[in-house]
Short mmCIF file of C-alpha atoms in Angstrom, two decimals:
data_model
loop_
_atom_site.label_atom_id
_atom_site.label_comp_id
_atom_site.label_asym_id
_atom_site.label_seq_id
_atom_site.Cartn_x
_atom_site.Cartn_y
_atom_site.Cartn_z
CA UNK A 275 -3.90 12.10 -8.96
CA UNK A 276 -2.04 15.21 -7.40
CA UNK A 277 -4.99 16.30 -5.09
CA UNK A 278 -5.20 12.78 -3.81
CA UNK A 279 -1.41 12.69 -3.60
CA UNK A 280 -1.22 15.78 -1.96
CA UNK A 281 -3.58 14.64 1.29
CA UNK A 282 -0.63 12.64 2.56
CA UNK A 283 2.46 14.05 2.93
CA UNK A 284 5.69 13.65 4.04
CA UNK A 285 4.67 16.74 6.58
CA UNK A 286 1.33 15.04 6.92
CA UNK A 287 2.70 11.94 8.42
CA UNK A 288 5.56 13.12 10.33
CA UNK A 289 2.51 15.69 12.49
CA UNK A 290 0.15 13.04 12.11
CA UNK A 291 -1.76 11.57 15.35
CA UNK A 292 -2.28 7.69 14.22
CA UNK A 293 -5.04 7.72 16.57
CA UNK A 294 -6.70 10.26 14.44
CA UNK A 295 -5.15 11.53 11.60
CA UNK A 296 -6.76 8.06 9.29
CA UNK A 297 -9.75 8.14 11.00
CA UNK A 298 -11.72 6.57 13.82
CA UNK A 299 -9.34 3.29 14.33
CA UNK A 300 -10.14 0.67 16.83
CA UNK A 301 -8.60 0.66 19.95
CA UNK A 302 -8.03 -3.08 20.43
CA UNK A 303 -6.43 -2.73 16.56
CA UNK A 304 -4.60 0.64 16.65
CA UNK A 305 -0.56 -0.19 17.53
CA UNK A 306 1.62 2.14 19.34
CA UNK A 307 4.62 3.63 18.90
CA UNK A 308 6.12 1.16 20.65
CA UNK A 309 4.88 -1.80 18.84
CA UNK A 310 5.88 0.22 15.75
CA UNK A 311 9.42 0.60 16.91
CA UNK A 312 9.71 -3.51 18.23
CA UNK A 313 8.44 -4.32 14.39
CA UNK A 314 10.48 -2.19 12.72
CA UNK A 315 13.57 -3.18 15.07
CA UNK A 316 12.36 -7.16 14.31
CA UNK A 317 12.56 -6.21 10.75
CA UNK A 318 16.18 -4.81 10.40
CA UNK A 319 17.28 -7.28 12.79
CA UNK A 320 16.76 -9.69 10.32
CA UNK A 321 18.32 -7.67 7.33
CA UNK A 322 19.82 -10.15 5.35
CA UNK A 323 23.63 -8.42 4.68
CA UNK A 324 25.19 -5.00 4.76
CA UNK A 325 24.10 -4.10 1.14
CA UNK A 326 21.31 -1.27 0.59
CA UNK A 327 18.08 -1.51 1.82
CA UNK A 328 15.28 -1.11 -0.93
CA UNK A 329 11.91 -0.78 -0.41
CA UNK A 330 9.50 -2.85 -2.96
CA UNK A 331 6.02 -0.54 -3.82
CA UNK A 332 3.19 -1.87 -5.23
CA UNK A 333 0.26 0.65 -4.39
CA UNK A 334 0.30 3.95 -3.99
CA UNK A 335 3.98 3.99 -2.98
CA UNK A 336 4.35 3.84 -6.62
CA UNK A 337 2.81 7.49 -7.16
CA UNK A 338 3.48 8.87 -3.36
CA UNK A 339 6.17 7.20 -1.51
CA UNK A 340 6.92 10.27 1.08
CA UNK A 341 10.19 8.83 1.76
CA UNK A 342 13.36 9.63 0.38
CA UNK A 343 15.33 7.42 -2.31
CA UNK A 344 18.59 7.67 -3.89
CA UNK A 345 17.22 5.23 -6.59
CA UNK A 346 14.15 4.27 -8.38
CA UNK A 347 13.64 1.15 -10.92
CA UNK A 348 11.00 -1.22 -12.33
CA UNK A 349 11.39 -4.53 -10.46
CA UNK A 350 8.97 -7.59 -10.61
CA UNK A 351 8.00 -9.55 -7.31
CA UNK A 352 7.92 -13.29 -8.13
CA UNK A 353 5.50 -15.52 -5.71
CA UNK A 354 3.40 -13.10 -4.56
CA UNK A 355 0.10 -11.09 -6.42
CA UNK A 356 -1.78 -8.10 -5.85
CA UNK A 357 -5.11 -8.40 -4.20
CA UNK A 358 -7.32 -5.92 -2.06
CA UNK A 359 -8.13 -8.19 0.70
CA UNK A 360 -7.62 -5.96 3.63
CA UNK A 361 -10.98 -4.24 4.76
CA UNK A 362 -11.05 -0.28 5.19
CA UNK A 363 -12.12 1.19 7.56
CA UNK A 364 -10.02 4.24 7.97
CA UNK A 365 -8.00 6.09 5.60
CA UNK A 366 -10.17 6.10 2.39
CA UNK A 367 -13.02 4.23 4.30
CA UNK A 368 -14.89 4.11 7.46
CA UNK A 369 -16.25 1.39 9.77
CA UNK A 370 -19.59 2.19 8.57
CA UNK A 371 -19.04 2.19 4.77
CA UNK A 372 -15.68 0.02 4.68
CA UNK A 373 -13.70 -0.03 1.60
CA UNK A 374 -10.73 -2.62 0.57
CA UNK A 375 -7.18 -1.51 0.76
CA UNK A 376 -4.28 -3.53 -1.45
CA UNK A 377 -2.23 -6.35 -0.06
CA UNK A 378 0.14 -8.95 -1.22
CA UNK A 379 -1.07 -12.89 -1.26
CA UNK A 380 0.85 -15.77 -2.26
CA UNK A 381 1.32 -16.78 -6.12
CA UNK A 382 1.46 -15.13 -9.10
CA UNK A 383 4.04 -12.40 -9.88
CA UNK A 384 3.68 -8.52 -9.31
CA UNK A 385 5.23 -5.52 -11.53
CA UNK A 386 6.31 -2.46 -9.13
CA UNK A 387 9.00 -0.27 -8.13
CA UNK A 388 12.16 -0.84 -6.13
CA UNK A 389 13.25 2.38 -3.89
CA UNK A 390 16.78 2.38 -2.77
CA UNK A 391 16.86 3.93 0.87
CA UNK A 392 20.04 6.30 1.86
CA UNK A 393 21.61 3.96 4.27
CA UNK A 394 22.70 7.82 6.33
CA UNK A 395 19.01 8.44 7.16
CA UNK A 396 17.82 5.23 7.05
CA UNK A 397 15.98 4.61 10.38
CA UNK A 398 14.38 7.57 9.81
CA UNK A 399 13.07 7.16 6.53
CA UNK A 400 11.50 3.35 7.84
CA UNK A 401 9.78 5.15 10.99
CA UNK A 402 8.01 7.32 8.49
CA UNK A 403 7.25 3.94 6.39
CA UNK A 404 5.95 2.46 9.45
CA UNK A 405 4.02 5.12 10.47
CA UNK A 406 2.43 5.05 7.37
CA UNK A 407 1.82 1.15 6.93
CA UNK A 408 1.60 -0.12 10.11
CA UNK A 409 -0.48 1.70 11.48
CA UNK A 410 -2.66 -1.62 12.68
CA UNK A 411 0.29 -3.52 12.05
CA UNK A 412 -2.14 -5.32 9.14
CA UNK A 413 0.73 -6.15 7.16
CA UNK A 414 4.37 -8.81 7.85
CA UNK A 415 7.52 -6.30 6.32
CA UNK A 416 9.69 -9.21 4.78
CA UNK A 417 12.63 -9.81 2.86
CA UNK A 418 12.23 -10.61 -0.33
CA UNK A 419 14.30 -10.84 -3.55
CA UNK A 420 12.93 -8.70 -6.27
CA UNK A 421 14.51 -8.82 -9.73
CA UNK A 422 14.87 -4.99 -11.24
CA UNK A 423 14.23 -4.23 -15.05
CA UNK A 424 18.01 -5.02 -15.74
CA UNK A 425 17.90 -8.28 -14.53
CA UNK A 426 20.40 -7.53 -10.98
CA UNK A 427 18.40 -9.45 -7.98
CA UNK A 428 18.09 -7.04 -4.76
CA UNK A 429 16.98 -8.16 -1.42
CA UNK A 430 13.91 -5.93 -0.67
CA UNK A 431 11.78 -5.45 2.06
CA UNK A 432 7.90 -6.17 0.97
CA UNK A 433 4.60 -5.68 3.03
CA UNK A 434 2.50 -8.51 2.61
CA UNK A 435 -0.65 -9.15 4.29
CA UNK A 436 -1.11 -10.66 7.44
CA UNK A 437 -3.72 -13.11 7.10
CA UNK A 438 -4.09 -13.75 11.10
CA UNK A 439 -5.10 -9.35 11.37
CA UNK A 440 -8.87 -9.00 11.90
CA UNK A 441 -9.65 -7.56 8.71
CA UNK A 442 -8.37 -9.68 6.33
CA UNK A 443 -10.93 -10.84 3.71
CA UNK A 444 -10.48 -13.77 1.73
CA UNK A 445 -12.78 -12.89 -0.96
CA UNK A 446 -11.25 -10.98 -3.62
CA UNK A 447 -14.08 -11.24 -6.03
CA UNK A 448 -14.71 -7.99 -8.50
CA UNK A 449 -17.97 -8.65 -7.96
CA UNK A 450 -17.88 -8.18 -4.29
CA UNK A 451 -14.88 -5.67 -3.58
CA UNK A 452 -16.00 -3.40 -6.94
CA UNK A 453 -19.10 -2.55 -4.91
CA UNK A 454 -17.11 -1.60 -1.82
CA UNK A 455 -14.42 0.29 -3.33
CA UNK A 456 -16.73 2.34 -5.62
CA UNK A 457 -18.35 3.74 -2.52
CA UNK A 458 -15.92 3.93 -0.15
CA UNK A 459 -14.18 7.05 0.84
CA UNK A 460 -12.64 9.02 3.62
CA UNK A 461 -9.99 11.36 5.71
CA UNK A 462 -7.44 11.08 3.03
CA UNK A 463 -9.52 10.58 -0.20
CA UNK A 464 -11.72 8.36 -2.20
CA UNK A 465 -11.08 4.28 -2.54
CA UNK A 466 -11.86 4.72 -6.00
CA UNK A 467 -9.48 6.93 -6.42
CA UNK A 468 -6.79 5.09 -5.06
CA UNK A 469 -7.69 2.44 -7.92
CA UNK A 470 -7.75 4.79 -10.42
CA UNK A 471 -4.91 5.95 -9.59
CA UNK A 472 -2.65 2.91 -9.19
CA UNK A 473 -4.39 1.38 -12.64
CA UNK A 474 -2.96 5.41 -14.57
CA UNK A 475 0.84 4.73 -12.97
CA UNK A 476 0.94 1.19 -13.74
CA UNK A 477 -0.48 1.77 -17.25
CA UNK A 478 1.92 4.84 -17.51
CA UNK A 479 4.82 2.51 -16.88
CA UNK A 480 3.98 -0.18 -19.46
CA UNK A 481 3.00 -2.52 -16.26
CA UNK A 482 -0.34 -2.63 -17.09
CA UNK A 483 -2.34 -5.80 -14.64
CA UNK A 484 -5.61 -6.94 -16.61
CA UNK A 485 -7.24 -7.85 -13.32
CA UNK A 486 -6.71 -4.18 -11.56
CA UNK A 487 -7.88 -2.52 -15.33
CA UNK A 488 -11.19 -4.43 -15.05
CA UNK A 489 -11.34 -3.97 -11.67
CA UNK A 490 -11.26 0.03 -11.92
CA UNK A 491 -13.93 0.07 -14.99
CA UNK A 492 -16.50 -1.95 -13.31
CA UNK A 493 -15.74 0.89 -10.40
CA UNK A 494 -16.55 2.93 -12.82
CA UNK A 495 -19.52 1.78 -14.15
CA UNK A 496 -20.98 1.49 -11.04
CA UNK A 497 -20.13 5.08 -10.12
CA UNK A 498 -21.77 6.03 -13.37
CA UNK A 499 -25.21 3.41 -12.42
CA UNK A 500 -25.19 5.39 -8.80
CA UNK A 501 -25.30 9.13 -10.02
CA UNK A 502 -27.94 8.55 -12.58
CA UNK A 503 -30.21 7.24 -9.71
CA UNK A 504 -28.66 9.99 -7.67
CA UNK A 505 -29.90 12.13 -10.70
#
């Protein structure tokens, strides 16, 4: 979990060329810094009151946020439920060998972690977000209440997947994303590892999700099925 954590930075991302620093993107897909800065304008424009801004993670924000908080607590996401249903291609995957990235779909419940931003370098901690997660602009930033582990609601902001961007998937299956992610890798890891290493935070929290915990050990078994005919 620390070398994968370790290929992306806070000085990574703040160097990084989006239109090479994740791989080979598509140019019709890839936004620009411009489109980055009209979302993330859109976004605050629509910031619900004058309170703190908290950011809601649910993947590998949880392990490697890169930005800067002045607060950190358990918080659970009602109405919305992890699922890898946005197809990799760059990242920890390539166009040729695609893996499946993590997104937010409607119903259910999710278990994460609510960041509280420092409202003095706030615009410049949400570039870096953006930067980071939109860099096809895959994913809608909205406002959503989360409830934290001492039962206070918060207005967060939440990326949730866009199902109208070009590589959304609708099938979810283990049986066809285990395949995917156990083979998948690229410029900034392993998609396996990703898994693995969302499935040891969550578990190391006491949020363990059955569905992610059997997703990751039929990863594994496959892994182990593909080195012994490697072998």
């Amino acid at each position: 979990m620390v070398e994968e954590a370790g290929l992306l930075t806070r000085e990574f991302l703040l160097k990084a060329d989006c239109k090479t620093a994740f791989g080979e993107i598509e140019e019709s897909l890839l936004w620009t810094c411009e489109q980055r800065a009209a979302s993330l304008a859109a976004t605050l424009a629509c910031r619900p009151d004058s309170g703190p801004v908290w950011i809601f993670g649910y993947g590998s924000l949880m392990w490697n946020p890169v930005f800067e908080a002045e607060e950190v607590v358990a918080a659970t996401l009602h109405g919305w439920h992890r699922a890898f249903c946005l197809r990799l291609t760059v990242g920890r995957g390539t166009a040729q060998q695609p893996g499946r990235m993590l997104a937010l779909k409607e119903g259910g419940s999710t278990s994460g972690l609510a960041f509280r931003l420092p409202e003095a370098h706030l615009h410049e901690e949400l570039e870096l977000l953006w930067k980071r997660e939109m860099v096809t602009g895959c994913y809608l930033p909205s406002w959503r209440e989360l409830r934290l582990e001492n039962g206070q609601q918060v207005t967060a902001l939440v990326f949730i997947m866009d199902p109208r961007h070009p590589h959304y998937e609708a099938d979810t299956c283990s049986h066809t994303i285990a395949p995917l992610i156990a083979c998948a890798s690229g410029p900034l890891g392993t998609n396996a590892q990703y898994l693995f290493s969302l499935e040891q935070e969550l578990n190391r929290r006491g949020m363990e999700d059955r569905a992610l915990s059997e997703l990751a050990q039929q990863v594994r078994e496959l892994q182990v099925c593909h080195h012994r005919l490697q072998g």
